[in-house]
PDB file of C-alpha atoms in Angstrom:
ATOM      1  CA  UNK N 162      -8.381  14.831 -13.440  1.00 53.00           C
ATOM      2  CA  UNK N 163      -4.785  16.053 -12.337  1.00 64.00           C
ATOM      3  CA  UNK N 164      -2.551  13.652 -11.357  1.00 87.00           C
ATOM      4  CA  UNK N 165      -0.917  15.509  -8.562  1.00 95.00           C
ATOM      5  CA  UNK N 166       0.665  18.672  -8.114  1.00 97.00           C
ATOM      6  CA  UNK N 167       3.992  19.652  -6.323  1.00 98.00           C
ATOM      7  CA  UNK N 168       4.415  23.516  -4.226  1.00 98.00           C
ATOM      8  CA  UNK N 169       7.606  24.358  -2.222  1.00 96.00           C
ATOM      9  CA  UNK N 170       7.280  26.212   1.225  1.00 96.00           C
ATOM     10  CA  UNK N 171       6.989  29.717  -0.603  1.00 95.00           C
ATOM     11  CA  UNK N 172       4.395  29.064  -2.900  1.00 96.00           C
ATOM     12  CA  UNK N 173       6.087  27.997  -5.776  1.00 96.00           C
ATOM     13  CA  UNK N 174       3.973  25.567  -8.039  1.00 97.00           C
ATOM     14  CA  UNK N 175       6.830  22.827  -9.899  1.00 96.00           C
ATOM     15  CA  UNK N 176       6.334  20.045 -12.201  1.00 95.00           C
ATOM     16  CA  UNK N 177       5.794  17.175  -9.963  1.00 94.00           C
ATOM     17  CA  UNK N 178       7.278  15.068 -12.631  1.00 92.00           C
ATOM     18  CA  UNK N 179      10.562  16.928 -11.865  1.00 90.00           C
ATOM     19  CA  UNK N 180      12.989  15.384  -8.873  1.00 90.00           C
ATOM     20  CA  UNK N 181      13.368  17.703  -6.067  1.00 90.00           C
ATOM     21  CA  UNK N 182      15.220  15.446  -3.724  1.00 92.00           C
ATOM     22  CA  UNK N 183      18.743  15.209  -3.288  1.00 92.00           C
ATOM     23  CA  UNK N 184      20.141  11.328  -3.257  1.00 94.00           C
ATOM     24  CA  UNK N 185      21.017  12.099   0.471  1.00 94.00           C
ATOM     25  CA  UNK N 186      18.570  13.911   1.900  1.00 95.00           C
ATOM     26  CA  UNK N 187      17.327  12.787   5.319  1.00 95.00           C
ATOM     27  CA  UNK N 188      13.419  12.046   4.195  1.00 95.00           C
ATOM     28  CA  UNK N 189      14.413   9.031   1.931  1.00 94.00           C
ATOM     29  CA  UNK N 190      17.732   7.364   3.871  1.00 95.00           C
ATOM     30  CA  UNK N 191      16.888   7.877   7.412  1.00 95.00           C
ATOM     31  CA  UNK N 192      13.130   8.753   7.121  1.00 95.00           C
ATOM     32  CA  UNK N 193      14.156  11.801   9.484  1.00 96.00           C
ATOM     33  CA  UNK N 194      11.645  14.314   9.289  1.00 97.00           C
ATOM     34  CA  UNK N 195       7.827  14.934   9.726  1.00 98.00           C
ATOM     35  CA  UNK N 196       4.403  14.750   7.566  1.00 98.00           C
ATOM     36  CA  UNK N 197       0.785  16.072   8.292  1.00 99.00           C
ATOM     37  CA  UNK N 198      -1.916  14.923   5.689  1.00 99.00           C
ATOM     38  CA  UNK N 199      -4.730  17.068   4.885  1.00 99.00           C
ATOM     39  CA  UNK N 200      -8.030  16.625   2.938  1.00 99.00           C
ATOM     40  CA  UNK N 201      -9.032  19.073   0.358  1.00 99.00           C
ATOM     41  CA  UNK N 202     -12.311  19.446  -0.639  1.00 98.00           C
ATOM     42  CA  UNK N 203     -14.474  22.341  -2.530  1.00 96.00           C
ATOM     43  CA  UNK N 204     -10.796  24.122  -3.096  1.00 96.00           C
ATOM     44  CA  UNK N 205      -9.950  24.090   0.509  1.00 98.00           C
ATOM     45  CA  UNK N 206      -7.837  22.326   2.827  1.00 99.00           C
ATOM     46  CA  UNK N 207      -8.999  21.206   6.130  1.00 99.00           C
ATOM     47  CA  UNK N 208      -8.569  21.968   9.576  1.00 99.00           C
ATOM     48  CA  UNK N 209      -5.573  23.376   8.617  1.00 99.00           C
ATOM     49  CA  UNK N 210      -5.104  25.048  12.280  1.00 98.00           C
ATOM     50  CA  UNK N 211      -4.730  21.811  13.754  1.00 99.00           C
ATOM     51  CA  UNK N 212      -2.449  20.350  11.583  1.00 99.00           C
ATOM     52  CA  UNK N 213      -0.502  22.866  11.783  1.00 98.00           C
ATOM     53  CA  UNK N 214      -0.597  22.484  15.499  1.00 98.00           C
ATOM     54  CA  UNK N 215       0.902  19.128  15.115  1.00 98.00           C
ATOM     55  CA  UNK N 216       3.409  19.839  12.690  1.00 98.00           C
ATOM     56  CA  UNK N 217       5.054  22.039  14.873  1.00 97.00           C
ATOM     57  CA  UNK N 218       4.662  19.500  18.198  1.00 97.00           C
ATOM     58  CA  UNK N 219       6.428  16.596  15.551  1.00 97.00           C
ATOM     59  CA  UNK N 220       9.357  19.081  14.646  1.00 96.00           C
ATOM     60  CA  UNK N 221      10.046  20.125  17.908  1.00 96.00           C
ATOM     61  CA  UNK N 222      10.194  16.168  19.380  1.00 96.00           C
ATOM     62  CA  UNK N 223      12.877  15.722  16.652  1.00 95.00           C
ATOM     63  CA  UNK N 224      14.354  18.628  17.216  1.00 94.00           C
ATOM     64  CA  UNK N 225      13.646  20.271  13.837  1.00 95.00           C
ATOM     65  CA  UNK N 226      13.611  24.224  13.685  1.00 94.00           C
ATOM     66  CA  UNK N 227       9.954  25.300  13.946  1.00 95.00           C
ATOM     67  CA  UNK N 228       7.610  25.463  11.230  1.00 96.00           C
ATOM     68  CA  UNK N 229       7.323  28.681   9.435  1.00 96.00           C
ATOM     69  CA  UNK N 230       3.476  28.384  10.096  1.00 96.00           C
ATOM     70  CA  UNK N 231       2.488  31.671   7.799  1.00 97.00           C
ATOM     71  CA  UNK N 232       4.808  30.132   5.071  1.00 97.00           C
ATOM     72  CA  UNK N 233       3.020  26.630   5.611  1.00 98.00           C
ATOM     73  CA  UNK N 234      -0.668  28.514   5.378  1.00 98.00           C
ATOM     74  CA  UNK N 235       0.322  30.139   2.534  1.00 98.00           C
ATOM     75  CA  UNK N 236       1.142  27.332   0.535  1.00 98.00           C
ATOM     76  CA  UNK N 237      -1.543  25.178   1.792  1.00 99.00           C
ATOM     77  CA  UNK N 238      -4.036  27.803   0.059  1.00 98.00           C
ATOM     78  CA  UNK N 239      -1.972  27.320  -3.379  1.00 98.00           C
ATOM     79  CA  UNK N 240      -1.897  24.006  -2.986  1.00 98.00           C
ATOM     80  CA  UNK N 241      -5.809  23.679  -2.288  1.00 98.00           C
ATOM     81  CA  UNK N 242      -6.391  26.429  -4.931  1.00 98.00           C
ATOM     82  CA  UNK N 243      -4.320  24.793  -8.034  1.00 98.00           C
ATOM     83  CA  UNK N 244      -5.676  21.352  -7.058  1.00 98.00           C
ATOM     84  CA  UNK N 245      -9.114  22.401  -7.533  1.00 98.00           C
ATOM     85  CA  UNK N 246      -8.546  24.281 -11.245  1.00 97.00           C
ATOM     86  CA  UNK N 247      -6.423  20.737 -12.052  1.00 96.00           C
ATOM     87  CA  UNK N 248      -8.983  18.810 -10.777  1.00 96.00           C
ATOM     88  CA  UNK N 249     -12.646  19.782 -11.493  1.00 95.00           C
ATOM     89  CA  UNK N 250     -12.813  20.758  -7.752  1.00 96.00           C
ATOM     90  CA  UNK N 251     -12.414  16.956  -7.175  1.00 97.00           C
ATOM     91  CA  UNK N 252     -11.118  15.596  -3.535  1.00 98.00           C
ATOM     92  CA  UNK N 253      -7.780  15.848  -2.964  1.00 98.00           C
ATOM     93  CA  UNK N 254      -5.440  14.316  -0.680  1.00 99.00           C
ATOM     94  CA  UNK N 255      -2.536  16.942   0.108  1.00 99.00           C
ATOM     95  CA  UNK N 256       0.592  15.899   2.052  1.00 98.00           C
ATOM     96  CA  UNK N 257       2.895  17.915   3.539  1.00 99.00           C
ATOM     97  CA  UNK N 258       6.867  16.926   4.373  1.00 98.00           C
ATOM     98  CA  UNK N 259       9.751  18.859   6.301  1.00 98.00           C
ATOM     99  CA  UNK N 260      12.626  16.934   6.782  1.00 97.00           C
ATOM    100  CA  UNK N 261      16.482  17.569   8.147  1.00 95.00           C
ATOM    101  CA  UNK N 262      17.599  18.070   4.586  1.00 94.00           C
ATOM    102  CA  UNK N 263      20.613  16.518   3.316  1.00 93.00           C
ATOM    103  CA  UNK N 264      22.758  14.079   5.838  1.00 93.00           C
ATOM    104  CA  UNK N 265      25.924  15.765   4.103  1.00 89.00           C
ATOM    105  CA  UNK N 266      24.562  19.050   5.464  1.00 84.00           C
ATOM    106  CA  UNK N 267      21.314  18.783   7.622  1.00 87.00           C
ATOM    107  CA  UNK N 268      19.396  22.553   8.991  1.00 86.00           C
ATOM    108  CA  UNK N 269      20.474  22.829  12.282  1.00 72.00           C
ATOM    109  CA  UNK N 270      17.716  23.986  15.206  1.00 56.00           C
ATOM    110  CA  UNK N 271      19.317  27.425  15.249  1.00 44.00           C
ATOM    111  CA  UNK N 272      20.057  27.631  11.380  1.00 45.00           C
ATOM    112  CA  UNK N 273      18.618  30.927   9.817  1.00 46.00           C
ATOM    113  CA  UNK N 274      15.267  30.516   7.788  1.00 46.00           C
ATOM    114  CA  UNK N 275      16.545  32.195   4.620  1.00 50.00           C
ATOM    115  CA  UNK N 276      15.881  30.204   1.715  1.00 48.00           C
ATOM    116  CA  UNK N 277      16.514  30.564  -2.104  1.00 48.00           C
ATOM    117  CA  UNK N 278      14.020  31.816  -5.184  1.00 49.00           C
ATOM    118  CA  UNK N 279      12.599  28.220  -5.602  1.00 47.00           C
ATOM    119  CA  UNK N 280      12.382  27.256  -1.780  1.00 48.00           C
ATOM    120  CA  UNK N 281      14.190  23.898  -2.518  1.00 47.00           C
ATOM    121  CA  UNK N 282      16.688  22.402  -0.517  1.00 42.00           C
ATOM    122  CA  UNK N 283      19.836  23.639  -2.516  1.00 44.00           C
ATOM    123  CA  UNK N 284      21.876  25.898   0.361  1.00 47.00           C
ATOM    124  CA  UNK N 285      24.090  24.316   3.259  1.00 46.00           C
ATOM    125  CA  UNK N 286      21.826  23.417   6.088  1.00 58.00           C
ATOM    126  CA  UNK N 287      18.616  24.106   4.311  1.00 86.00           C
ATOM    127  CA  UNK N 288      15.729  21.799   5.677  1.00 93.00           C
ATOM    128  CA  UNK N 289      13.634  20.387   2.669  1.00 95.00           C
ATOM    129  CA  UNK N 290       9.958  21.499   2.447  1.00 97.00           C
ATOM    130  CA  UNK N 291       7.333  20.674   0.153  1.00 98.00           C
ATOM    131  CA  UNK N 292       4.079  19.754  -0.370  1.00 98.00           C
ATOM    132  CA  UNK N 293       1.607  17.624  -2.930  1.00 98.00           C
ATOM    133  CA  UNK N 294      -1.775  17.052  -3.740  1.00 99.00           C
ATOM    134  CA  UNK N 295      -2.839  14.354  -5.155  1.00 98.00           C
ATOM    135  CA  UNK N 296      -6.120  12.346  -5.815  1.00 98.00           C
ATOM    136  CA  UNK N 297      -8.219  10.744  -2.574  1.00 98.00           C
ATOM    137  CA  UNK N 298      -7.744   6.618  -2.895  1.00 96.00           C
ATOM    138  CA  UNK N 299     -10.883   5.469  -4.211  1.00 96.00           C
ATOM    139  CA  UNK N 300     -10.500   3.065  -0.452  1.00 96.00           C
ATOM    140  CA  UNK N 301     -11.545   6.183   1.428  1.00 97.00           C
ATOM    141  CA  UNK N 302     -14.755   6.549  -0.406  1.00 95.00           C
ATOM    142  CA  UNK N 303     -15.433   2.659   0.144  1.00 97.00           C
ATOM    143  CA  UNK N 304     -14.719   2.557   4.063  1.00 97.00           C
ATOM    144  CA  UNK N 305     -16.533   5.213   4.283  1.00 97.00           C
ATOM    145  CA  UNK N 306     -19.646   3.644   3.179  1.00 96.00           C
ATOM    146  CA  UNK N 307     -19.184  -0.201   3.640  1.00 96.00           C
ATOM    147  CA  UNK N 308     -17.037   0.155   6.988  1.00 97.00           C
ATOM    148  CA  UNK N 309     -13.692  -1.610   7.621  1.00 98.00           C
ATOM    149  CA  UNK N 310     -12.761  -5.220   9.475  1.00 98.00           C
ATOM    150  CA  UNK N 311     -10.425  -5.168  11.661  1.00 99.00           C
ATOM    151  CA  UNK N 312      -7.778  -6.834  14.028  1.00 99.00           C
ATOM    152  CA  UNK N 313      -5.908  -6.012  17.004  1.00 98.00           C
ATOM    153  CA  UNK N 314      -1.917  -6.585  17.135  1.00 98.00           C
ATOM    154  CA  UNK N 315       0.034  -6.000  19.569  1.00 97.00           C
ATOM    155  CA  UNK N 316       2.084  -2.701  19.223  1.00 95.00           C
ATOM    156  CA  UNK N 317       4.520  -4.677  21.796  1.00 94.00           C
ATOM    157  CA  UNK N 318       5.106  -1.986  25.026  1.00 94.00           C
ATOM    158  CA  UNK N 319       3.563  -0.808  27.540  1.00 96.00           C
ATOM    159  CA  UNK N 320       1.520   2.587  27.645  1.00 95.00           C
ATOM    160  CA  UNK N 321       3.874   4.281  30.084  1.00 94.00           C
ATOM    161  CA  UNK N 322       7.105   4.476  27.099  1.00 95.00           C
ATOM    162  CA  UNK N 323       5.872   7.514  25.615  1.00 92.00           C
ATOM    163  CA  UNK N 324       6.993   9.130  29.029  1.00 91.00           C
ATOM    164  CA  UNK N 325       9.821   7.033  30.148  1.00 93.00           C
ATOM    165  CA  UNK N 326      11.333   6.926  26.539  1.00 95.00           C
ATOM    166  CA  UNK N 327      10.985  10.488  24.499  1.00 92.00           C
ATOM    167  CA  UNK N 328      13.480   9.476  22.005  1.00 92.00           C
ATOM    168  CA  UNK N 329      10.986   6.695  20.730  1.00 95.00           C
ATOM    169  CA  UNK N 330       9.094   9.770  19.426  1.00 94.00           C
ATOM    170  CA  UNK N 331       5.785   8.019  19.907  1.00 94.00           C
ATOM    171  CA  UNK N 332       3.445  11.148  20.168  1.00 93.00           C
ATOM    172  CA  UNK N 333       5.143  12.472  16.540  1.00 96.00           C
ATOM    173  CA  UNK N 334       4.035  11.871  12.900  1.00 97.00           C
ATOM    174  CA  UNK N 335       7.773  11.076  11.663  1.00 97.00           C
ATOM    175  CA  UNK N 336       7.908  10.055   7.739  1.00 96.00           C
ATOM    176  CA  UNK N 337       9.266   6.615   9.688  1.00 94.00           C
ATOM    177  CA  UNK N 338       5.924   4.696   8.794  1.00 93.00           C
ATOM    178  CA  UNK N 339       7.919   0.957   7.654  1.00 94.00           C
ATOM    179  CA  UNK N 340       6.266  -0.192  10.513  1.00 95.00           C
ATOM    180  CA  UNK N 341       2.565   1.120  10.406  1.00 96.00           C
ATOM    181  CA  UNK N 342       2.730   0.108   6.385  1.00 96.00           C
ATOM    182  CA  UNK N 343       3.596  -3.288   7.561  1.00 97.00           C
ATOM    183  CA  UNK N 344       0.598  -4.282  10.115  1.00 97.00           C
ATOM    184  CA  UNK N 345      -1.551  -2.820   7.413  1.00 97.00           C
ATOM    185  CA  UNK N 346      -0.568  -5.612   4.585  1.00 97.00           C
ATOM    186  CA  UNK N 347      -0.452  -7.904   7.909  1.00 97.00           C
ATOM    187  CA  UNK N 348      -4.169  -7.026   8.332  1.00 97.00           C
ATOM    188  CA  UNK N 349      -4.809  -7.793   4.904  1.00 97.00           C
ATOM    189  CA  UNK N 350      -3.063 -11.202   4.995  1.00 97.00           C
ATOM    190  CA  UNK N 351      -5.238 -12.099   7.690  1.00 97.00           C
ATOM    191  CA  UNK N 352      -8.576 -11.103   5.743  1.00 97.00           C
ATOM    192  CA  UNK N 353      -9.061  -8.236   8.058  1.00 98.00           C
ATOM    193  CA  UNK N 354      -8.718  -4.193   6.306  1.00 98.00           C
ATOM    194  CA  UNK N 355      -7.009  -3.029   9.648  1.00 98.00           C
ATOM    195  CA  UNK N 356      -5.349  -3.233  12.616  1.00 98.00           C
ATOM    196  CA  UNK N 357      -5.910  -1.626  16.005  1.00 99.00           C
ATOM    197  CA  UNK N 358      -2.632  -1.623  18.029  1.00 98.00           C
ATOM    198  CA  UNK N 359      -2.913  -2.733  21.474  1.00 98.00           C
ATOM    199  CA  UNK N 360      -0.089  -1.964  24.281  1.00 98.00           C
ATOM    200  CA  UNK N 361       1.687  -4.977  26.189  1.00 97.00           C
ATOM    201  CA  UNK N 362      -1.042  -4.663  28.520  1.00 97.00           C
ATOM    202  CA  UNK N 363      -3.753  -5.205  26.439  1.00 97.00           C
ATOM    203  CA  UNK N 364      -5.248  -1.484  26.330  1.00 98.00           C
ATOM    204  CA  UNK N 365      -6.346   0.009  22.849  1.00 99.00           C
ATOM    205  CA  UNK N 366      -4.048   2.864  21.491  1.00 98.00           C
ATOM    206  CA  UNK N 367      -4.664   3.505  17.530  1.00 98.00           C
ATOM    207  CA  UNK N 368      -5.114   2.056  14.045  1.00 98.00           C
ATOM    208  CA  UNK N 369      -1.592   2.902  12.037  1.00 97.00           C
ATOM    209  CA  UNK N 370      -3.585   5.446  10.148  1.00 96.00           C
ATOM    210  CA  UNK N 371      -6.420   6.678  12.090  1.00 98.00           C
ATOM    211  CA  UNK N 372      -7.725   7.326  15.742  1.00 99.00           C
ATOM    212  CA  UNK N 373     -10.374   5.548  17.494  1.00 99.00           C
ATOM    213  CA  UNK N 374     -13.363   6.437  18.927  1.00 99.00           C
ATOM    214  CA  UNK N 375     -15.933   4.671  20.677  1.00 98.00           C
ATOM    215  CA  UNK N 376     -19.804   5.877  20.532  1.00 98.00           C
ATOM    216  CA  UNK N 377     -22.201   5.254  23.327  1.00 96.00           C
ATOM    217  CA  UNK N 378     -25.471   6.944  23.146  1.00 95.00           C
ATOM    218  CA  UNK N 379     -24.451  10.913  22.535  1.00 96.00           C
ATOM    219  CA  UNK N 380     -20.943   9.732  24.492  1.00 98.00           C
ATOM    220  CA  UNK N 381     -17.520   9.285  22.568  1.00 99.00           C
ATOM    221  CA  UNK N 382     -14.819   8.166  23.994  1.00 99.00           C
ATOM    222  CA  UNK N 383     -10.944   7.968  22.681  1.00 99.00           C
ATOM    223  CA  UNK N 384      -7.711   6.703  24.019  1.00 98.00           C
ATOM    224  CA  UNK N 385      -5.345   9.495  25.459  1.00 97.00           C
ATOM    225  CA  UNK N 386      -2.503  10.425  23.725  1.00 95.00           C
ATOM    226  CA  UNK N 387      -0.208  10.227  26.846  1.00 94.00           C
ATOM    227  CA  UNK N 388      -0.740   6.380  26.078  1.00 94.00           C
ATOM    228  CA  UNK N 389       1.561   6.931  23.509  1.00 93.00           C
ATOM    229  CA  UNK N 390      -0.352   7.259  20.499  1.00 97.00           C
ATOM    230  CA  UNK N 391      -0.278  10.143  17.761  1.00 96.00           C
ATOM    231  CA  UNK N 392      -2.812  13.073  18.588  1.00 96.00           C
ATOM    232  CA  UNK N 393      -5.652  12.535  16.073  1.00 98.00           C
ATOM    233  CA  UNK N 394      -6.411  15.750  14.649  1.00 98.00           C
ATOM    234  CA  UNK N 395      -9.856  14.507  13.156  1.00 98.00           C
ATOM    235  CA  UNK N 396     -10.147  13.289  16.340  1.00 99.00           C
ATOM    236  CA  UNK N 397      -9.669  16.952  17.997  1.00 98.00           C
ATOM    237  CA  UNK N 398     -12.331  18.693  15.620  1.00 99.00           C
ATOM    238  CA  UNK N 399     -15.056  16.153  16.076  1.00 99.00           C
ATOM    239  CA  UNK N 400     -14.879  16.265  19.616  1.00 99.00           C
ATOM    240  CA  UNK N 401     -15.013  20.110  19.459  1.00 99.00           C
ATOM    241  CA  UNK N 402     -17.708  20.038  17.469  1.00 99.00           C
ATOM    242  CA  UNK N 403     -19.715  17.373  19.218  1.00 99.00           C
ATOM    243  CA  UNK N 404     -19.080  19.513  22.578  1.00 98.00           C
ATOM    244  CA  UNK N 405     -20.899  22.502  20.818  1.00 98.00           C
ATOM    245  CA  UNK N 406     -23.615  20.375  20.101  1.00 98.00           C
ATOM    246  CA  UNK N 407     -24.071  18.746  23.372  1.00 98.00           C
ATOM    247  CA  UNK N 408     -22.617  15.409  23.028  1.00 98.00           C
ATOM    248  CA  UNK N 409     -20.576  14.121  25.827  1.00 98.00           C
ATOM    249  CA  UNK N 410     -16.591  13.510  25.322  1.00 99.00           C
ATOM    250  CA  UNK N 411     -13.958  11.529  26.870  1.00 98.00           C
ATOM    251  CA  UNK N 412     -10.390  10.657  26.964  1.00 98.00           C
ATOM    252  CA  UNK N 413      -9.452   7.107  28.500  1.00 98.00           C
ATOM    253  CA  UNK N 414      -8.374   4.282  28.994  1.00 98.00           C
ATOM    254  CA  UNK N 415     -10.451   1.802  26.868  1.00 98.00           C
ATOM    255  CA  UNK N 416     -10.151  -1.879  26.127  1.00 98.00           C
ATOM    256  CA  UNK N 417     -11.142  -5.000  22.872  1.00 98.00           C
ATOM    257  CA  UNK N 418     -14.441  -5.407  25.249  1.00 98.00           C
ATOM    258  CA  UNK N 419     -15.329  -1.733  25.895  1.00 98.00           C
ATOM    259  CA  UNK N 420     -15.334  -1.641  21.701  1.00 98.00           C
ATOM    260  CA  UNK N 421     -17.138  -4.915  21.478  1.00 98.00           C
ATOM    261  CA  UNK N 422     -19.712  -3.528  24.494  1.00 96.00           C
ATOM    262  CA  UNK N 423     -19.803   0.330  22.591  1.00 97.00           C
ATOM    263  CA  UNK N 424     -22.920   1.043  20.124  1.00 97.00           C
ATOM    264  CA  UNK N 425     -20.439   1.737  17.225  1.00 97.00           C
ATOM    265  CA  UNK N 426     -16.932   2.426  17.093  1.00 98.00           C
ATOM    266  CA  UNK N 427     -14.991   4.306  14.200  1.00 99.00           C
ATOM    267  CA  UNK N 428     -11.956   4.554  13.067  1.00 99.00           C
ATOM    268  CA  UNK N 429     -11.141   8.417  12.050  1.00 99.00           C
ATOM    269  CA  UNK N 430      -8.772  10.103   9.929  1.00 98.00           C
ATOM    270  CA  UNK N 431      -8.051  13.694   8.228  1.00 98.00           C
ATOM    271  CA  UNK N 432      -8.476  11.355   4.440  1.00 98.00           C
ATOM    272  CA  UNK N 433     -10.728   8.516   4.954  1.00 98.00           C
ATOM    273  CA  UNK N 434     -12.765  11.074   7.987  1.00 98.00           C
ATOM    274  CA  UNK N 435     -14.866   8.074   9.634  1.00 98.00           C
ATOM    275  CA  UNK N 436     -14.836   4.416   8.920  1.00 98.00           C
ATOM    276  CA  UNK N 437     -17.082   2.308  11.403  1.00 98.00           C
ATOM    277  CA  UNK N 438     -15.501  -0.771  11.691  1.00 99.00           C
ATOM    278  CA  UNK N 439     -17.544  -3.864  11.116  1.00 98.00           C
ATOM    279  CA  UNK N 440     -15.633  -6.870  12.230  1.00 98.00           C
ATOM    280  CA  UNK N 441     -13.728  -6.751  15.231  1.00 98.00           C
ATOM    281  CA  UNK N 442     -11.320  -9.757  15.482  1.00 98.00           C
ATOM    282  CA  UNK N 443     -13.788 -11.654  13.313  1.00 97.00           C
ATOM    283  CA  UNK N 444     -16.748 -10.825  15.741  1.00 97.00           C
ATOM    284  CA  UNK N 445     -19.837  -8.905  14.168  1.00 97.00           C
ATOM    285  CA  UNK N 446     -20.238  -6.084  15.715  1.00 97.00           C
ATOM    286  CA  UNK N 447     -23.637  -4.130  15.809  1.00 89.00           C
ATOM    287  CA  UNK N 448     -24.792  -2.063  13.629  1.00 89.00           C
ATOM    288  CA  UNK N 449     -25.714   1.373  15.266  1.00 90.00           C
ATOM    289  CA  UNK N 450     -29.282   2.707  14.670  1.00 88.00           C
ATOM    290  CA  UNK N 451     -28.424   5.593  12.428  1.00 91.00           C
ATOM    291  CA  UNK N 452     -24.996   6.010  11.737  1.00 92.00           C
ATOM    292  CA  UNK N 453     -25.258   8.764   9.334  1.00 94.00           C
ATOM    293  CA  UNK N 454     -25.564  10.810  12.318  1.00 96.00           C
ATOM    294  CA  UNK N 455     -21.984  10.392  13.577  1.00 97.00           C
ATOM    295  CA  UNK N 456     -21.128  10.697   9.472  1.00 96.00           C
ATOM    296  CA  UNK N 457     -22.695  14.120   9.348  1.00 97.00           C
ATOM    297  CA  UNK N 458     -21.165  15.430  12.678  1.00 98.00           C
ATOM    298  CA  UNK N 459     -17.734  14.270  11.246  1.00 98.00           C
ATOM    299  CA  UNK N 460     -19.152  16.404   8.343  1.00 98.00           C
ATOM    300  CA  UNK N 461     -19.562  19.259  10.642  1.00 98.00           C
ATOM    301  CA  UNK N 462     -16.437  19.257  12.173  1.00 99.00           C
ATOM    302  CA  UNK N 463     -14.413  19.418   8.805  1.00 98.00           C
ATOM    303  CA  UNK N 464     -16.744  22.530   7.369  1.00 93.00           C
TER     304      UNK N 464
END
């Protein structure tokens, strides 16, 4: 199987063994720019639309130029298209990065979009654009069989700073993830596989890598992203899908009991797609009657 591949903004494919990074730019000092992840399977990415969507909502809160969204489709398809020939048409997880560029020269919100022959980061003011695919951890395929354990930690504010503090950048996926990487190896410390944040007044927001949803009956039911919490885009397509098939949907406020109370709740994301968590604060929680069925609409959504 391929070990990864690397494609720049216009499509072309570079030896991922080959630095593209200056020693400045903004991605690795100040962690100033913005990701989307995207699963790629049977040679094509996945609700590409949406993450696009958000790419474009996370530039704009940091005040990035907007994403050249035909440029970004374009080499999405390479991407998913060269991983699958590398690969054997295996899973792949792809990853997509705009940053500032260089702190000695960072693009500007105004700067023109002309770029050089390799679409690297090599003029004044150029932003830095790239994606790779790489394989799926072997974790996704485990959670999404076994389930996960979890723990709730307190994400330590309350649910109205999203509004009341912009700058925090709480509804954007910045490459500034220090702090979601360190409640996960928290979570494992404690014997748990992950955390679900909580505000300072106890209400459920998100897991660092995932969205979650709580199942009652043909009712789902996630927290809203004016809570302050990062706009799942798994989250999005399920709940379109499960509209078209006559499930009921919700956005709200929900709290530890409503999960311990639900019939299942998952946690969802664009790699691992739906992990129903298990343990909840060391409680057992019930197993639903058939669970494949929320699998399979999850399934649905992504096709």
């Amino acid at each position: 199987m391929a070990e990864s591949i690397l494609v720049t903004i216009d499509g072309a494919v570079l030896d991922p063994d080959v630095p593209i990074l200056h020693g400045d730019d903004l991605a690795a000092v100040r962690g100033d720019g913005v990701f989307e992840t995207l699963l790629v399977r049977d040679g094509r990415a996945r609700i590409v639309d949406l993450h696009l969507q958000r790419l474009a909502r996370s530039a704009k809160a940091l005040d990035l130029p907007a994403p050249d969204e035909e440029k970004w489709a374009s080499a999405i398809d390479t991407g998913a298209r060269v991983w699958a020939e590398k690969s054997d048409n295996a899973e792949g997880l792809m990853r997509v990065v705009y940053s500032r560029g260089r702190e000695s020269a960072p693009v500007d919100a105004v700067v023109s979009r002309d770029r050089d022959d390799t679409g690297l980061t090599r003029d004044i003011g150029g932003a830095t654009e790239y994606l790779t695919v790489g394989p799926v951890p072997s974790r996704a395929a485990v959670v999404r069989e076994n389930g996960v354990k979890v723990i709730t930690a307190s994400r330590g504010y309350s649910i109205d700073l999203a509004a009341s503090a912009p700058w925090q950048l709480l509804g954007a996926k910045t490459l500034s993830y220090a702090t979601n990487m360190a409640a996960l190896r928290y979570a494992q410390d404690q014997g748990a596989d992950d955390v679900i944040y909580l505000s300072s007044e106890g209400i459920v927001l998100e897991s660092p890598r995932s969205t979650v949803i709580a199942v009652e009956g043909k009712n789902l039911m996630t927290p809203p992203a004016e809570s302050g919490i990062l706009g799942g885009t798994m989250q999005q397509a399920i709940f379109a899908q499960a509209e078209k098939e006559g499930w009921q949907t919700e956005i709200g406020t929900l709290r530890p009991a409503d999960l311990v109370c639900a019939d299942a709740v998952w946690l969802v994301s664009s790699i691992t797609l739906a992990a129903r968590i298990t343990k909840f604060n060391g409680y057992q929680m019930s197993a639903p009657e058939h669970p494949e069925e929320f699998s399979a609409l999850v399934d649905r959504a992504i096709d």
